[in-house]
Coordinates of C-alpha atoms and ligand atoms in Angstrom, one line a residue:
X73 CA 23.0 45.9 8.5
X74 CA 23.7 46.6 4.4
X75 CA 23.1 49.9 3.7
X76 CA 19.5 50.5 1.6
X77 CA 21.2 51.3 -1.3
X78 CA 23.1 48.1 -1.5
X79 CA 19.5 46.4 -0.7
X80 CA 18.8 44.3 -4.0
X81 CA 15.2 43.2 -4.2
X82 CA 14.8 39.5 -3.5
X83 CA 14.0 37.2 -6.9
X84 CA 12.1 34.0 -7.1
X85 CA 14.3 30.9 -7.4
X86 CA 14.9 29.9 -11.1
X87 CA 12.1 27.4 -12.0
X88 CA 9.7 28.5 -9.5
X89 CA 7.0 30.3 -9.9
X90 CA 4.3 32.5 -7.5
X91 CA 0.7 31.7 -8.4
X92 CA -0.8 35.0 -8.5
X93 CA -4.2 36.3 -7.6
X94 CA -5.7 37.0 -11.2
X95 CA -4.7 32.9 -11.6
X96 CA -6.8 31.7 -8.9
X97 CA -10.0 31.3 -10.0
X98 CA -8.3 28.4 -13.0
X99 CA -6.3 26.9 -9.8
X100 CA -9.7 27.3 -7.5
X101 CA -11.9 25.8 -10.6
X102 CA -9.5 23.0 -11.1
X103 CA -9.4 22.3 -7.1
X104 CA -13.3 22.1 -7.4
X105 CA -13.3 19.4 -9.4
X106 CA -10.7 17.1 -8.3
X107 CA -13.4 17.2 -4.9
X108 CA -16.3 16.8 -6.8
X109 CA -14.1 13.7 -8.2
X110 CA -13.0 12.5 -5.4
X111 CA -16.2 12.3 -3.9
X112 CA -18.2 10.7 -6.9
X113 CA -15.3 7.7 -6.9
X114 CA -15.0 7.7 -3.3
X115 CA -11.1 8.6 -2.9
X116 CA -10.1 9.8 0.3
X117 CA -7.3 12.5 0.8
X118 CA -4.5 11.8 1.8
X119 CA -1.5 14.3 2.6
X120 CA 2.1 13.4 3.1
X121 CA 5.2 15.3 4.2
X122 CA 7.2 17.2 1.0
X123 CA 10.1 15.9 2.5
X124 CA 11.3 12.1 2.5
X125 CA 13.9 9.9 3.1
X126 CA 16.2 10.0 0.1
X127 CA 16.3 6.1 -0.5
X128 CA 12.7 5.8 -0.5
X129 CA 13.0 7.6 -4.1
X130 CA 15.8 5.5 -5.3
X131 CA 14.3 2.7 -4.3
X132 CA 10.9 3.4 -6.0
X133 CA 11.5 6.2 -8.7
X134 CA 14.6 4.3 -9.6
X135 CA 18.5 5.5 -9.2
X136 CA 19.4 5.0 -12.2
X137 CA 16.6 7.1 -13.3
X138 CA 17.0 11.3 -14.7
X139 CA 14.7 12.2 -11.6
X140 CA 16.7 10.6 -9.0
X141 CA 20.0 11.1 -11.0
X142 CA 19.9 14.5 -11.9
X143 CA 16.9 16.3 -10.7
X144 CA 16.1 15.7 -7.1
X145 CA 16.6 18.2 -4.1
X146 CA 19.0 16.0 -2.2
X147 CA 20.3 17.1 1.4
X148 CA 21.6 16.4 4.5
X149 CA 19.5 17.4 8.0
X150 CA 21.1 18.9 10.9
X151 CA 20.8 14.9 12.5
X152 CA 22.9 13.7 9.0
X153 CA 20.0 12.1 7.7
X154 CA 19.8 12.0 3.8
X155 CA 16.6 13.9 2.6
X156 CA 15.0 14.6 -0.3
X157 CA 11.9 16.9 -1.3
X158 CA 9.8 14.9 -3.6
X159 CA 9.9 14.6 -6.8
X160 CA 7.1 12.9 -7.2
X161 CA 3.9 11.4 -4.4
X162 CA 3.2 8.2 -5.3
X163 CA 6.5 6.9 -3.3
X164 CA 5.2 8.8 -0.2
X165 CA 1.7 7.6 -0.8
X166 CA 2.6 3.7 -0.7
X167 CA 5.2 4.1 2.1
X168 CA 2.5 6.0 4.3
X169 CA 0.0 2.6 2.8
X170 CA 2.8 0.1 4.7
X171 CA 3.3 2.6 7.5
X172 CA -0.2 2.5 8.7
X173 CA -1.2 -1.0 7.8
X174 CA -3.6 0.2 5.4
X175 CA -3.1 -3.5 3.9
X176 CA -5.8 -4.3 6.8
X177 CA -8.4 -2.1 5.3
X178 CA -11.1 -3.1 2.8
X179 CA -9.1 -3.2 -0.5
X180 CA -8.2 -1.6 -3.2
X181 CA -7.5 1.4 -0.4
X182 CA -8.6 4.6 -2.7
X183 CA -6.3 7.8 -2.1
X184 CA -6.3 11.0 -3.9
X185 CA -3.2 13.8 -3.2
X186 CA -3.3 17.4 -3.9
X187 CA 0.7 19.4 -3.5
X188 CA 3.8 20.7 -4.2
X189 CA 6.9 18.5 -5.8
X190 CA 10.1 19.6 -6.7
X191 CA 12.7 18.4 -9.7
X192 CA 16.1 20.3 -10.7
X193 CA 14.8 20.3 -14.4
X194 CA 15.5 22.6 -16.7
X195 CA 13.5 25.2 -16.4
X196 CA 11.3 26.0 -19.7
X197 CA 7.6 26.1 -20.9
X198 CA 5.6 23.8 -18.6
X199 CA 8.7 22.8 -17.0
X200 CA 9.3 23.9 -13.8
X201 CA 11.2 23.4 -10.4
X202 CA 8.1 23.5 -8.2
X203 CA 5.2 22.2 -9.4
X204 CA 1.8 20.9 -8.4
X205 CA 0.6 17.7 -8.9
X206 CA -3.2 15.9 -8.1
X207 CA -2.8 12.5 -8.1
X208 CA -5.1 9.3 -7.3
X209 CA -3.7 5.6 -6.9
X210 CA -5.9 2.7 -5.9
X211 CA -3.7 0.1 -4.1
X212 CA -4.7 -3.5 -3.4
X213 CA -6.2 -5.0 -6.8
X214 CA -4.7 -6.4 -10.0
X215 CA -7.9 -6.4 -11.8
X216 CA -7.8 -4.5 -15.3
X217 CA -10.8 -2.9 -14.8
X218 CA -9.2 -0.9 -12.1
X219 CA -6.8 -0.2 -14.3
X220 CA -9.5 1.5 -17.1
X221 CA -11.2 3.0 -14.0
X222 CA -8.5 4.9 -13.1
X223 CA -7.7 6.2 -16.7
X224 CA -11.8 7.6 -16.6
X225 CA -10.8 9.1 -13.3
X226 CA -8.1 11.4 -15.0
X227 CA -10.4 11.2 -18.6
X228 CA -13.2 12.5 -16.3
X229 CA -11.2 15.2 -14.7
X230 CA -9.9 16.9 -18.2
X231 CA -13.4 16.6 -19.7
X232 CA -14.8 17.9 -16.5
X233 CA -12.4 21.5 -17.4
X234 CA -13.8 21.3 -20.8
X235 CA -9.9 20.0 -22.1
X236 CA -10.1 17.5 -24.9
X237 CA -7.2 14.9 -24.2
X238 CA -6.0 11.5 -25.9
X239 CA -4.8 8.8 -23.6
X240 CA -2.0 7.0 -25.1
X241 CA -1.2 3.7 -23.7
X242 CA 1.3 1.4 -23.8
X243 CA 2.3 -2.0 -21.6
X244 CA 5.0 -2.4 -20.5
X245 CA 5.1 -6.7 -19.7
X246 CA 5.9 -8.0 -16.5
X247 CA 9.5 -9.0 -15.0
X248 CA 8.6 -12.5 -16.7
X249 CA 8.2 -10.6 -20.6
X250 CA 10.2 -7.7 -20.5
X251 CA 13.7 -8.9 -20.0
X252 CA 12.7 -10.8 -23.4
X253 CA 11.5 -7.8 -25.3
X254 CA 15.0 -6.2 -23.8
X255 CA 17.1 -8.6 -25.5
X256 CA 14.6 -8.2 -28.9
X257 CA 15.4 -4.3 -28.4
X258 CA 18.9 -4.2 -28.0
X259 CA 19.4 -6.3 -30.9
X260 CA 17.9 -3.5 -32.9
X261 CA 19.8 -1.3 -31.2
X262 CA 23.2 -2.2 -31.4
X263 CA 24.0 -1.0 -35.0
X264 CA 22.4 2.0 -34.4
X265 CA 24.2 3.5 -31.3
X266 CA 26.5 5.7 -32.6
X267 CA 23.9 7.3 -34.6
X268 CA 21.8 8.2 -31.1
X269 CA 22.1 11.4 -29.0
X270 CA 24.6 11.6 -26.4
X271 CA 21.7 11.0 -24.0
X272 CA 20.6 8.2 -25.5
X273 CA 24.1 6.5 -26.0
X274 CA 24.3 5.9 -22.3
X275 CA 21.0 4.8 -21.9
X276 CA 21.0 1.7 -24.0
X277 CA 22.8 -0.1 -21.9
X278 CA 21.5 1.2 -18.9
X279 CA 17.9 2.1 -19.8
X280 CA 17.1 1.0 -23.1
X281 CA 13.7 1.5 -22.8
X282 CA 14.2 5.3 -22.8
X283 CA 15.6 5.8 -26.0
X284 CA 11.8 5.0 -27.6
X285 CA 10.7 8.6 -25.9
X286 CA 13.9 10.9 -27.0
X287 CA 13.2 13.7 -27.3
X288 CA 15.3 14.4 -30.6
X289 CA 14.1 14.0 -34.0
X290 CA 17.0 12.0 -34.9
X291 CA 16.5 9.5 -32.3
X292 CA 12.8 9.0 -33.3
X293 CA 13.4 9.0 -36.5
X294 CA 16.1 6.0 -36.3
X295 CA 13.3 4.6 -33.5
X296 CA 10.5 4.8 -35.6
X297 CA 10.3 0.9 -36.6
X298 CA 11.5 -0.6 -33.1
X299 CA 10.2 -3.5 -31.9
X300 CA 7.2 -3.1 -29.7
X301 CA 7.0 -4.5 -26.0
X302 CA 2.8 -5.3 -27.0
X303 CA 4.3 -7.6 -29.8
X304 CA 6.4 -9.3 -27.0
X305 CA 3.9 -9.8 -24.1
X306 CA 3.3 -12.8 -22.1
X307 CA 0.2 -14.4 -21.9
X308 CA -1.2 -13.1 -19.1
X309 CA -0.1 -9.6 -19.2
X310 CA -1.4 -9.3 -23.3
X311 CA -4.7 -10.7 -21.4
X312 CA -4.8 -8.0 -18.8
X313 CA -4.1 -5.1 -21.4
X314 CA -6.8 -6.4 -23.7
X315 CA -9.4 -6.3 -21.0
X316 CA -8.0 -2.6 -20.2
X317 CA -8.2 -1.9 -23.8
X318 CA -11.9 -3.1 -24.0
X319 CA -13.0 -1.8 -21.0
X320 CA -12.1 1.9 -21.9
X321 CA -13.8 1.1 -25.4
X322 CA -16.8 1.0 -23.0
X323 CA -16.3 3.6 -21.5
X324 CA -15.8 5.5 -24.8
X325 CA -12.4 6.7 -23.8
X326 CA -10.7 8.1 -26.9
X327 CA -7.3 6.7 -26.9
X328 CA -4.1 6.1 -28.9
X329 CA -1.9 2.8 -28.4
X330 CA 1.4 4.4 -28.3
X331 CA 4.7 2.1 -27.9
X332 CA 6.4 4.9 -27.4
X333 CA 5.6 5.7 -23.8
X334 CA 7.8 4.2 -21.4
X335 CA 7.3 6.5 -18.7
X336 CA 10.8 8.0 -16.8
X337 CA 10.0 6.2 -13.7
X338 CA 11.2 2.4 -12.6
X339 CA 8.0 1.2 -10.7
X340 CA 5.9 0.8 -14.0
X341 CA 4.7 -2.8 -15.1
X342 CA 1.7 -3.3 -17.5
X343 CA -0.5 -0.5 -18.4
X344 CA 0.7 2.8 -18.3
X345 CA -1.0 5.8 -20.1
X346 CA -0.4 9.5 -20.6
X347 CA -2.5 12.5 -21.5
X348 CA -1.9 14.3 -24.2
X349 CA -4.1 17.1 -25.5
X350 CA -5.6 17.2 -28.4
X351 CA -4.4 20.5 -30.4
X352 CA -0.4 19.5 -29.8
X353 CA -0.9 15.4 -29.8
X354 CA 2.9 13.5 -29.9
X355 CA 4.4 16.7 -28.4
X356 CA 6.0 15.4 -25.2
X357 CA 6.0 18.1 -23.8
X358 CA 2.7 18.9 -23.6
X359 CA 1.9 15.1 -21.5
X360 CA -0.5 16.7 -19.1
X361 CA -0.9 13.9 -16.8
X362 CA 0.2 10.0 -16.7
X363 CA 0.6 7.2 -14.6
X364 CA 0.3 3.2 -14.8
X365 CA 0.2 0.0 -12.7
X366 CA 3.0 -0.5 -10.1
X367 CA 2.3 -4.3 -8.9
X368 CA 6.0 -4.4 -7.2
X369 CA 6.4 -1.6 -5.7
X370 CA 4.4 -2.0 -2.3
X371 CA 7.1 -4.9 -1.8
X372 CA 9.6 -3.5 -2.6
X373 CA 9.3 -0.8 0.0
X374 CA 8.6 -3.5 2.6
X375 CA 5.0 -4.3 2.2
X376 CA 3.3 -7.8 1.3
X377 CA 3.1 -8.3 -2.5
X378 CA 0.2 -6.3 -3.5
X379 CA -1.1 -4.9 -7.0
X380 CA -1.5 -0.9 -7.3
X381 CA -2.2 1.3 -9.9
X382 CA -2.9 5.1 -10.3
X383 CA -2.0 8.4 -12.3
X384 CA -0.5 11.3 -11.5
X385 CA -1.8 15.0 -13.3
X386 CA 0.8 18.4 -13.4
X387 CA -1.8 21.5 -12.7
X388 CA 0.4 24.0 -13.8
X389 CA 0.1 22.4 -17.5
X390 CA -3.5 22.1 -17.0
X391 CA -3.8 25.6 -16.3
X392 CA -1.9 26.7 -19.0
X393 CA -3.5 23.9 -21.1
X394 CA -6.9 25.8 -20.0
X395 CA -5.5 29.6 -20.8
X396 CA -4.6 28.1 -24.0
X397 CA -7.7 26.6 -25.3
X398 CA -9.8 29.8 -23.5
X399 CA -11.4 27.9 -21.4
X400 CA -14.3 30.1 -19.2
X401 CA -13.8 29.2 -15.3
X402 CA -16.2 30.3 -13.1
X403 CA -15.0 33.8 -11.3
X404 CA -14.0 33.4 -7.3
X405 CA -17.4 33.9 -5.4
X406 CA -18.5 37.4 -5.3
X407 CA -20.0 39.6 -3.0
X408 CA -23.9 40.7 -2.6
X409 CA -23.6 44.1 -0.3
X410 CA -20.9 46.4 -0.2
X411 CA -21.0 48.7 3.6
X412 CA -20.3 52.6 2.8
X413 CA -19.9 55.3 5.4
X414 CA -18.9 58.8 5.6
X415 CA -18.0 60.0 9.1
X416 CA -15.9 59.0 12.2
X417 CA -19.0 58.2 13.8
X418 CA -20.6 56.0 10.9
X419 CA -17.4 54.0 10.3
X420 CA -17.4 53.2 13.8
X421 CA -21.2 51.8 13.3
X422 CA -20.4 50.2 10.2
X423 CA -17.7 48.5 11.8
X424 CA -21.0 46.1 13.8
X425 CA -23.0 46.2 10.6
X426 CA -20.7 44.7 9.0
X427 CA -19.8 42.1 11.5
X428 CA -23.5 41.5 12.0
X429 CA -23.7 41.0 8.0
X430 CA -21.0 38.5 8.1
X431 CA -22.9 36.4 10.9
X432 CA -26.0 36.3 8.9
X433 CA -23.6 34.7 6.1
X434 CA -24.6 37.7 3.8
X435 CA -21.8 37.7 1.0
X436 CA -20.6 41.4 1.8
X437 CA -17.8 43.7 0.6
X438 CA -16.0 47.1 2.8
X439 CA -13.6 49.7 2.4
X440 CA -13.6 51.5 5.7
X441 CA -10.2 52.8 5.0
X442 CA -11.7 55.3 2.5
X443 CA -13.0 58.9 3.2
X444 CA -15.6 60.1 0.3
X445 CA -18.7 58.4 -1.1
X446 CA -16.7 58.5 -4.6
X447 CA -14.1 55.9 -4.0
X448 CA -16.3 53.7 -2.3
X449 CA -18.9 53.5 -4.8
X450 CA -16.4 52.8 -7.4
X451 CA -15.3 49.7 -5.7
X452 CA -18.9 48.2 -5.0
X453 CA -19.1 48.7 -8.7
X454 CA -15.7 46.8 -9.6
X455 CA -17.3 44.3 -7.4
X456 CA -20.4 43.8 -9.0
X457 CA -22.0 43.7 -5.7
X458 CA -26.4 44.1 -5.9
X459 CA -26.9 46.7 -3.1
X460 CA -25.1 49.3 -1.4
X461 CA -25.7 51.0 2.2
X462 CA -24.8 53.9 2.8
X463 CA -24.5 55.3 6.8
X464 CA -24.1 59.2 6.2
X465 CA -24.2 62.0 9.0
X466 CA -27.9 62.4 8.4
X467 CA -29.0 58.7 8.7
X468 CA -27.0 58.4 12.2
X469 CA -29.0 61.2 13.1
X470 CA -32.7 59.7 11.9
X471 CA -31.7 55.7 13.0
X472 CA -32.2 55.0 9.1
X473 CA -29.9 53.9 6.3
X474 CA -30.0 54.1 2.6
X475 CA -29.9 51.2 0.4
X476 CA -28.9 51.5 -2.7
X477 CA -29.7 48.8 -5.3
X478 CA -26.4 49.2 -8.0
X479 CA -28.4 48.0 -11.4
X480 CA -30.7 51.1 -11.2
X481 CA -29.3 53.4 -8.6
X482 CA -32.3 54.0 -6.9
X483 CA -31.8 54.9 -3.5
X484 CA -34.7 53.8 -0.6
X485 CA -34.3 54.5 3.2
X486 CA -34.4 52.1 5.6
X487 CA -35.2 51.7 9.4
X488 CA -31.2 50.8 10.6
X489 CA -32.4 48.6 13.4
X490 CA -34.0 46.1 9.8
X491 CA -31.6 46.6 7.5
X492 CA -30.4 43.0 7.7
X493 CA -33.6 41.1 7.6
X494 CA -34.7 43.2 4.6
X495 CA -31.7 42.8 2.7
X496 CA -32.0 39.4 2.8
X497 CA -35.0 39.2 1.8
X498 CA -34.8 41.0 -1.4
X499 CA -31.5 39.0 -2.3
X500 CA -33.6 35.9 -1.3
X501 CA -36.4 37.6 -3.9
X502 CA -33.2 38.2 -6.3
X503 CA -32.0 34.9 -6.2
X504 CA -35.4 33.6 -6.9
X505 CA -35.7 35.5 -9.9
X506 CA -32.6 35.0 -11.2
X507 CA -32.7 31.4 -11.1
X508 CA -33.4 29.9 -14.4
X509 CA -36.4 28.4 -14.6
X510 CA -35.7 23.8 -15.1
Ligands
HAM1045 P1 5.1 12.0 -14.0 O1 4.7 11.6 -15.4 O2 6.5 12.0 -13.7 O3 4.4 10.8 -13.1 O4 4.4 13.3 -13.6 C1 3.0 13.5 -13.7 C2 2.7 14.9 -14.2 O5 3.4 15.9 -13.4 C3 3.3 15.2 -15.6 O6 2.5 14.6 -16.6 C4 3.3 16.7 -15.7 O7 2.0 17.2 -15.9 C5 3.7 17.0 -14.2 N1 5.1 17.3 -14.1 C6 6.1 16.5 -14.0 N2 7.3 17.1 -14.0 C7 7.0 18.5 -14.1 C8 7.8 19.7 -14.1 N3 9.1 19.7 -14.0 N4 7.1 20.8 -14.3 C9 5.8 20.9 -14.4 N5 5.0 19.8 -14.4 C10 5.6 18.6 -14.2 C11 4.5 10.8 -11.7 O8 4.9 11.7 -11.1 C12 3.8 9.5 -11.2 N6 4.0 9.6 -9.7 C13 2.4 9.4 -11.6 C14 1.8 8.1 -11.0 C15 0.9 8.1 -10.0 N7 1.9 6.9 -11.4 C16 1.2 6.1 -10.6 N8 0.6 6.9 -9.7

């Protein structure tokens, strides 16, 4: 044993954070409406392990990628297996789609995912080790409007929290146009290498494509007139963004066509989009949410050949994002009765009222560890609850109790043995009156 004065208290782990109880209501709000969402577009949960098979990220995220490069929690089990926690869901998604044959279900298969991922980034403002991420991909159809649909999904879920975003959308081609526009953009390029960021030197070669979203002002700056993928598309995928394009003009999406996202993940082809909100638009940083089509990858992990897209929102930016623009959420549900006693006697009683409460679903509040009336009352008043009882000495004597309704303070006594149907009455009467009038 170490000796209690050698006892350091325990830290977090750098990066990760503890989402505390004054945060919940934002994280509760939030987890309302991706429901509400879910239900209206009729996406079905879907919950997979945080743990995966190392190779399925390299084979889907990418290995040559700054996720599965640099940033994944990579180890080996006790049986020698190589595991990773997931960076991201959308691997674990598709491989649970081939798993379960869900390529035998009416298609596009609709799935939404609520949870934890995990990248060794570095950790800084809306960067973080641990994060959350909701995420909804439809798998099974190629169709741009799905495409469009899916950008309303996470359009719909931002406006829903009262957050004004810009979508900015890019495409990215097809294996048929993009090793075209590669050549185009290494040609431009070239000269201009030893100008770029260390970062950036190594990724021409590698990942030219990722120089367009550096980070560094110099490397936008000498960016800034770089030939577009859009400008290089082939005929059928400058078809399929057009339709996208004019489908979210239907749907009155605000968005930005931005040839600077790429997106950091391998799996992309054609549309991909990001959020951005409005107050900080361009800052990378802020990109709230993003996602894209990923036609290949559903092969690639051993499937048939079969279209997908989806999108994939971080909730610790949205939460901040919400703090920041003061966004009202709804408090956590309240409580209507709060049960006081005074008395060995009475606490014991209250003890069944309160139980008896709870079975009639009445929303109510205790604090049978405390003594006086004082302390008690104080916290049915922090709570906000509408009524009071109060079981004294005298009203265990006379089989009464005394309600107390908190807006006024009046005090009325009530037979003990009809305390509950009368309360719930007069929060029925409440309710009624409270209730604006359509
Ligand atoms: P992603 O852009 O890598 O896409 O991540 C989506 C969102 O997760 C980001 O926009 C951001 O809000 C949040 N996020 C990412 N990394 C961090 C971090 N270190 N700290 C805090 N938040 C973070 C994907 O993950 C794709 N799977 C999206 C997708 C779904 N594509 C198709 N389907």
């Amino acid at each position: 044993m170490v000796a209690n004065k050698d006892k350091k208290a325990f830290q977090l782990i750098k990066g990760m954070k503890d989402i505390m109880p004054a945060d919940q209501k934002y994280w509760q709000h939030v987890r309302n409406i991706i429901n509400k969402l879910a239900h209206q577009f009729n996406y079905q949960r879907i919950d997979t392990p945080i743990a995966e098979a190392t190779k399925l990220f390299s084979r889907s995220v990418g290995d040559q990628t700054d996720i599965v490069e640099k940033e994944m929690y990579s180890f080996k089990d006790r049986g020698d297996n190589n595991i990773s926690l997931r960076p991201e869901m959308t691997a674990g998604v598709v491989r649970a789609y081939i798993e379960h044959g869900m390529v035998n279900l009416p298609q596009p298969v609709k799935l939404f995912y609520l949870g934890p991922c995990f990248r060794y980034d570095k950790p800084q403002s809306g960067r973080q080790r641990q994060f959350w991420q909701v995420g909804w991909e439809a798998i099974g159809e190629g169709s741009p409007i799905l495409d469009a649909q899916i950008i309303n999904l996470g359009y719909k879920f931002f406006k829903d929290l009262s957050l004004n975003v810009v979508v900015q959308i890019n495409s990215l081609g097809c294996q048929e146009c993009r090793p075209v526009y590669y050549e185009v953009l290494l040609d431009f390029l070239k000269g201009k290498k030893n100008s770029l960021c260390d970062d950036c030197k190594r990724r021409v070669n590698k990942k030219p494509l990722r120089v367009l979203d550096c980070k560094e002002e110099n490397c936008q700056e000498i960016t800034a007139d770089a030939p577009q993928q859009v400008d290089h598309l082939c005929d059928d995928c400058r078809d399929h963004f057009v339709a996208t394009l004019e489908y979210l003009d239907e749907l009155e999406i605000v968005y930005n066509l931005n040839p600077k996202i790429v997106r950091g993940l391998d799996y992309y082809n054609r549309t991909c989009f990001e959020y951005t909100s409005q107050d900080n638009e361009g800052t990378k940083l802020n990109a709230l949410g993003g996602g894209g089509r990923y036609d290949g990858l559903v092969e690639e992990l051993g499937g048939r050949p079969t279209p997908a897209v989806g999108l994939a929102i971080g909730l610790e930016r949205t939460v901040r994002e919400l703090r920041h623009q003061d966004v009202k959420v709804p408090d956590v549900e309240g409580y209507d009765i709060f049960v006081a006693q005074l008395g060995k006697e009475a606490r014991k009683k209250c003890l069944n009222l309160y139980e008896n409460l709870l079975a009639n679903d009445v929303r109510v509040a205790e604090s049978f560890t405390k003594d006086g009336l004082k302390p008690q009352l104080e916290l049915a008043d922090k709570l906000a609850v509408k009524y009071t009882l109060i079981l004294g000495q005298k009203e265990m004597i006379d089989g009464t109790i005394l309600v107390r309704d908190m807006e006024g303070g009046i005090q009325e006594v009530v037979d003990f043995n009809k305390v509950i149907p009368e309360i719930k009455k007069r929060l029925k009467t409440r309710l009624v009156e409270e209730t604006p009038v359509q």
